[in-house]
PDB file of C-alpha atoms in Angstrom:
ATOM      1  CA  MET A   1      80.129  16.158   0.787  1.00  0.00           C
ATOM      2  CA  LYS A   2      79.121  16.602   4.354  1.00  0.00           C
ATOM      3  CA  GLU A   3      79.525  14.017   6.904  1.00  0.00           C
ATOM      4  CA  LEU A   4      76.406  12.165   8.054  1.00  0.00           C
ATOM      5  CA  THR A   5      76.131  12.768  11.827  1.00  0.00           C
ATOM      6  CA  GLY A   6      73.837  11.340  14.430  1.00  0.00           C
ATOM      7  CA  ARG A   7      71.759  14.621  14.397  1.00  0.00           C
ATOM      8  CA  HIS A   8      71.064  14.234  10.613  1.00  0.00           C
ATOM      9  CA  VAL A   9      69.975  10.523  11.193  1.00  0.00           C
ATOM     10  CA  LEU A  10      67.599  11.702  13.867  1.00  0.00           C
ATOM     11  CA  TYR A  11      66.052  14.486  11.718  1.00  0.00           C
ATOM     12  CA  ILE A  12      65.799  12.035   8.854  1.00  0.00           C
ATOM     13  CA  LEU A  13      63.896   9.537  11.233  1.00  0.00           C
ATOM     14  CA  PHE A  14      61.646  12.307  12.708  1.00  0.00           C
ATOM     15  CA  GLY A  15      60.767  13.462   9.207  1.00  0.00           C
ATOM     16  CA  PHE A  16      60.056   9.866   7.918  1.00  0.00           C
ATOM     17  CA  PHE A  17      57.976   8.931  10.843  1.00  0.00           C
ATOM     18  CA  GLY A  18      56.305  12.282  11.009  1.00  0.00           C
ATOM     19  CA  VAL A  19      55.044  11.781   7.321  1.00  0.00           C
ATOM     20  CA  ILE A  20      53.843   8.350   8.227  1.00  0.00           C
ATOM     21  CA  PHE A  21      51.870   9.552  11.317  1.00  0.00           C
ATOM     22  CA  LEU A  22      50.424  12.465   9.341  1.00  0.00           C
ATOM     23  CA  ALA A  23      49.310  10.162   6.570  1.00  0.00           C
ATOM     24  CA  ASN A  24      47.768   7.811   9.183  1.00  0.00           C
ATOM     25  CA  PHE A  25      46.030  10.480  10.970  1.00  0.00           C
ATOM     26  CA  ILE A  26      44.470  11.964   7.811  1.00  0.00           C
ATOM     27  CA  MET A  27      43.256   8.515   6.739  1.00  0.00           C
ATOM     28  CA  VAL A  28      41.811   7.754  10.199  1.00  0.00           C
ATOM     29  CA  TYR A  29      40.066  11.172  10.272  1.00  0.00           C
ATOM     30  CA  LYS A  30      38.532  10.717   6.872  1.00  0.00           C
ATOM     31  CA  ALA A  31      37.364   7.175   7.612  1.00  0.00           C
ATOM     32  CA  VAL A  32      35.667   8.115  11.026  1.00  0.00           C
ATOM     33  CA  SER A  33      34.335  11.348   9.647  1.00  0.00           C
ATOM     34  CA  THR A  34      32.539   9.853   6.652  1.00  0.00           C
ATOM     35  CA  PHE A  35      31.293   6.546   8.189  1.00  0.00           C
ATOM     36  CA  ASN A  36      27.463   6.660   7.875  1.00  0.00           C
ATOM     37  CA  GLY A  37      26.718   3.625  10.122  1.00  0.00           C
ATOM     38  CA  ALA A  38      25.346   1.500   7.294  1.00  0.00           C
ATOM     39  CA  GLU A  39      26.911  -1.725   8.753  1.00  0.00           C
ATOM     40  CA  ALA A  40      26.075  -1.140  12.491  1.00  0.00           C
ATOM     41  CA  HIS A  41      23.307  -3.597  12.345  1.00  0.00           C
ATOM     42  CA  ALA A  42      25.163  -6.489  10.727  1.00  0.00           C
ATOM     43  CA  TYR A  43      25.284  -8.610  13.785  1.00  0.00           C
ATOM     44  CA  SER A  44      21.397  -8.285  14.496  1.00  0.00           C
ATOM     45  CA  GLN A  45      20.837  -8.996  10.736  1.00  0.00           C
ATOM     46  CA  GLY A  46      22.939 -12.010  10.941  1.00  0.00           C
ATOM     47  CA  VAL A  47      21.172 -13.325  14.024  1.00  0.00           C
ATOM     48  CA  HIS A  48      17.778 -12.932  12.273  1.00  0.00           C
ATOM     49  CA  TYR A  49      18.867 -14.277   8.905  1.00  0.00           C
ATOM     50  CA  ASN A  50      16.598 -17.364   8.972  1.00  0.00           C
ATOM     51  CA  ASN A  51      13.728 -15.116   9.726  1.00  0.00           C
ATOM     52  CA  ARG A  52      14.493 -13.116   6.490  1.00  0.00           C
ATOM     53  CA  ILE A  53      14.560 -16.410   4.483  1.00  0.00           C
ATOM     54  CA  ALA A  54      11.302 -17.390   5.919  1.00  0.00           C
ATOM     55  CA  PHE A  55       9.668 -14.011   5.030  1.00  0.00           C
ATOM     56  CA  GLN A  56      11.319 -14.052   1.536  1.00  0.00           C
ATOM     57  CA  LYS A  57       9.602 -17.433   0.906  1.00  0.00           C
ATOM     58  CA  ARG A  58       6.223 -16.129   2.137  1.00  0.00           C
ATOM     59  CA  GLN A  59       6.734 -13.148  -0.096  1.00  0.00           C
ATOM     60  CA  ASP A  60       7.676 -15.311  -3.100  1.00  0.00           C
ATOM     61  CA  ASP A  61       4.477 -17.497  -2.413  1.00  0.00           C
ATOM     62  CA  LEU A  62       2.159 -14.433  -3.052  1.00  0.00           C
ATOM     63  CA  HIS A  63       3.507 -14.258  -6.667  1.00  0.00           C
ATOM     64  CA  TRP A  64       3.143 -10.491  -6.776  1.00  0.00           C
ATOM     65  CA  SER A  65       5.216  -8.272  -9.027  1.00  0.00           C
ATOM     66  CA  HIS A  66       5.859  -4.713  -8.614  1.00  0.00           C
ATOM     67  CA  LYS A  67       7.051  -1.920 -10.707  1.00  0.00           C
ATOM     68  CA  VAL A  68       8.555   1.408  -9.113  1.00  0.00           C
ATOM     69  CA  GLU A  69       8.951   4.473 -11.114  1.00  0.00           C
ATOM     70  CA  PHE A  70       9.084   8.386 -11.110  1.00  0.00           C
ATOM     71  CA  GLY A  71       5.825   9.755 -12.445  1.00  0.00           C
ATOM     72  CA  ASP A  72       4.970  13.385 -13.635  1.00  0.00           C
ATOM     73  CA  ASN A  73       6.134  16.160 -11.412  1.00  0.00           C
ATOM     74  CA  GLY A  74       8.385  13.868  -9.309  1.00  0.00           C
ATOM     75  CA  ILE A  75       5.675  11.592  -7.998  1.00  0.00           C
ATOM     76  CA  VAL A  76       6.754   8.043  -6.899  1.00  0.00           C
ATOM     77  CA  ARG A  77       4.395   5.552  -8.453  1.00  0.00           C
ATOM     78  CA  VAL A  78       4.322   1.842  -7.358  1.00  0.00           C
ATOM     79  CA  THR A  79       2.211  -0.731  -9.198  1.00  0.00           C
ATOM     80  CA  PHE A  80       1.389  -4.145  -7.795  1.00  0.00           C
ATOM     81  CA  THR A  81       0.067  -7.005  -9.769  1.00  0.00           C
ATOM     82  CA  ASP A  82      -0.551 -10.596  -8.797  1.00  0.00           C
ATOM     83  CA  LYS A  83       0.280 -13.786 -10.690  1.00  0.00           C
ATOM     84  CA  ALA A  84      -2.741 -13.449 -12.907  1.00  0.00           C
ATOM     85  CA  ASN A  85      -1.583  -9.844 -13.795  1.00  0.00           C
ATOM     86  CA  ALA A  86      -4.674  -8.422 -11.919  1.00  0.00           C
ATOM     87  CA  PRO A  87      -4.006  -5.275  -9.798  1.00  0.00           C
ATOM     88  CA  VAL A  88      -3.597  -5.884  -6.042  1.00  0.00           C
ATOM     89  CA  THR A  89      -5.754  -3.502  -4.135  1.00  0.00           C
ATOM     90  CA  GLY A  90      -6.282  -2.414  -0.449  1.00  0.00           C
ATOM     91  CA  LEU A  91      -2.493  -2.260   0.449  1.00  0.00           C
ATOM     92  CA  THR A  92      -0.876  -0.019   2.917  1.00  0.00           C
ATOM     93  CA  LEU A  93       2.627   1.279   1.823  1.00  0.00           C
ATOM     94  CA  THR A  94       5.048   2.698   4.327  1.00  0.00           C
ATOM     95  CA  GLY A  95       8.578   3.557   3.513  1.00  0.00           C
ATOM     96  CA  ASP A  96      11.146   6.108   2.444  1.00  0.00           C
ATOM     97  CA  ILE A  97      13.267   7.316  -0.338  1.00  0.00           C
ATOM     98  CA  GLY A  98      16.833   8.391  -0.114  1.00  0.00           C
ATOM     99  CA  ARG A  99      20.265   8.589  -1.707  1.00  0.00           C
ATOM    100  CA  PRO A 100      22.188   5.179  -1.995  1.00  0.00           C
ATOM    101  CA  ALA A 101      25.304   6.293  -0.216  1.00  0.00           C
ATOM    102  CA  SER A 102      23.996   8.768   2.413  1.00  0.00           C
ATOM    103  CA  SER A 103      20.973   9.018   4.906  1.00  0.00           C
ATOM    104  CA  ARG A 104      21.153  12.664   4.877  1.00  0.00           C
ATOM    105  CA  TYR A 105      18.487  13.160   2.024  1.00  0.00           C
ATOM    106  CA  THR A 106      16.204  10.342   3.219  1.00  0.00           C
ATOM    107  CA  GLN A 107      12.553  11.409   3.395  1.00  0.00           C
ATOM    108  CA  GLN A 108       9.480   9.313   4.441  1.00  0.00           C
ATOM    109  CA  LEU A 109       6.885   8.599   1.742  1.00  0.00           C
ATOM    110  CA  ALA A 110       3.045   8.633   2.298  1.00  0.00           C
ATOM    111  CA  PHE A 111       1.382   6.535  -0.320  1.00  0.00           C
ATOM    112  CA  SER A 112      -2.288   6.539  -1.350  1.00  0.00           C
ATOM    113  CA  GLU A 113      -4.043   4.269  -3.809  1.00  0.00           C
ATOM    114  CA  THR A 114      -4.855   6.505  -6.751  1.00  0.00           C
ATOM    115  CA  SER A 115      -6.362   3.759  -9.041  1.00  0.00           C
ATOM    116  CA  SER A 116      -6.686   0.053  -8.867  1.00  0.00           C
ATOM    117  CA  GLY A 117      -3.167  -1.397  -7.822  1.00  0.00           C
ATOM    118  CA  ILE A 118      -1.349   1.809  -8.315  1.00  0.00           C
ATOM    119  CA  TYR A 119       0.042   3.710  -5.227  1.00  0.00           C
ATOM    120  CA  THR A 120       1.489   7.183  -5.406  1.00  0.00           C
ATOM    121  CA  ALA A 121       3.466   9.434  -3.019  1.00  0.00           C
ATOM    122  CA  SER A 122       4.728  13.079  -3.467  1.00  0.00           C
ATOM    123  CA  PRO A 123       8.117  13.491  -1.952  1.00  0.00           C
ATOM    124  CA  LYS A 124       9.637  16.906  -1.306  1.00  0.00           C
ATOM    125  CA  SER A 125      11.748  18.229  -4.372  1.00  0.00           C
ATOM    126  CA  LEU A 126      14.244  15.585  -5.564  1.00  0.00           C
ATOM    127  CA  GLU A 127      17.435  16.257  -7.420  1.00  0.00           C
ATOM    128  CA  HIS A 128      18.141  14.220 -10.433  1.00  0.00           C
ATOM    129  CA  GLY A 129      20.276  11.088  -9.995  1.00  0.00           C
ATOM    130  CA  ASN A 130      20.051   7.670  -8.120  1.00  0.00           C
ATOM    131  CA  TRP A 131      17.463   7.271  -5.489  1.00  0.00           C
ATOM    132  CA  VAL A 132      16.605   4.133  -3.375  1.00  0.00           C
ATOM    133  CA  VAL A 133      12.905   3.455  -2.509  1.00  0.00           C
ATOM    134  CA  SER A 134      12.421   1.089   0.537  1.00  0.00           C
ATOM    135  CA  LEU A 135       8.800   0.025   1.333  1.00  0.00           C
ATOM    136  CA  ALA A 136       7.049  -2.183   3.672  1.00  0.00           C
ATOM    137  CA  VAL A 137       3.687  -3.334   2.413  1.00  0.00           C
ATOM    138  CA  SER A 138       0.776  -4.665   4.663  1.00  0.00           C
ATOM    139  CA  LYS A 139      -2.707  -5.703   3.620  1.00  0.00           C
ATOM    140  CA  GLY A 140      -5.366  -3.386   5.203  1.00  0.00           C
ATOM    141  CA  GLN A 141      -5.485   0.061   6.619  1.00  0.00           C
ATOM    142  CA  GLU A 142      -3.667  -0.676   9.896  1.00  0.00           C
ATOM    143  CA  GLN A 143      -0.016   0.594   9.742  1.00  0.00           C
ATOM    144  CA  SER A 144       0.741  -1.495  12.793  1.00  0.00           C
ATOM    145  CA  GLU A 145       0.167  -4.740  11.017  1.00  0.00           C
ATOM    146  CA  GLN A 146       3.237  -6.885  10.063  1.00  0.00           C
ATOM    147  CA  PRO A 147       4.405  -6.458   6.404  1.00  0.00           C
ATOM    148  CA  ILE A 148       3.744  -9.113   4.089  1.00  0.00           C
ATOM    149  CA  TYR A 149       5.903  -7.632   1.327  1.00  0.00           C
ATOM    150  CA  ARG A 150       9.013  -5.606   1.236  1.00  0.00           C
ATOM    151  CA  LEU A 151      10.955  -4.134  -1.509  1.00  0.00           C
ATOM    152  CA  LYS A 152      14.041  -2.041  -1.990  1.00  0.00           C
ATOM    153  CA  GLU A 153      14.608  -0.688  -5.415  1.00  0.00           C
ATOM    154  CA  ARG A 154      17.024   1.810  -6.950  1.00  0.00           C
ATOM    155  CA  ILE A 155      15.442   4.270  -9.461  1.00  0.00           C
ATOM    156  CA  CYS A 156      16.919   7.122 -11.430  1.00  0.00           C
ATOM    157  CA  LEU A 157      15.507  10.558 -11.843  1.00  0.00           C
ATOM    158  CA  ILE A 158      17.111  11.866 -14.948  1.00  0.00           C
ATOM    159  CA  LYS A 159      15.295  15.208 -15.575  1.00  0.00           C
ATOM    160  CA  CYS A 160      14.503  17.754 -12.882  1.00  0.00           C
ATOM    161  CA  TYR A 161      10.813  18.525 -12.654  1.00  0.00           C
ATOM    162  CA  GLN A 162       9.260  21.934 -12.122  1.00  0.00           C
ATOM    163  CA  GLU A 163       7.237  22.705  -9.039  1.00  0.00           C
TER     164      GLU A 163
END
């Protein structure tokens, strides 16, 4: 057996800490390069939390219900009904559809009322999988009006559609 010298101990220490630094560098690089900024607004959301609670109370007082689904040919269809199960008409819907984990595939949706209480939008081609629809609903035709109803719902497109 060879004798353990100071030089060997130095190489062992450099090797050990080199592996540790390399692993840390890789982890930091992956964490920073894949961060999508989803929590960048956590502070402002916390400050306005009471406003969100009040908005949710006003929304609940409407007693509306909604149903979000993919229709034929990839059309996004949203149906609104009131507490008497009557369609809610005359709404303006603004929002977007995107993937749950990334904002790269997010696209704006332009809704129109196709029949009483049913609003549809035609996004560009969507791959199958999970999608999140986020909408702000206001009464009337002015998009500048304050929303009276908000929804965020995850829907799944199982089959690809033909264009």
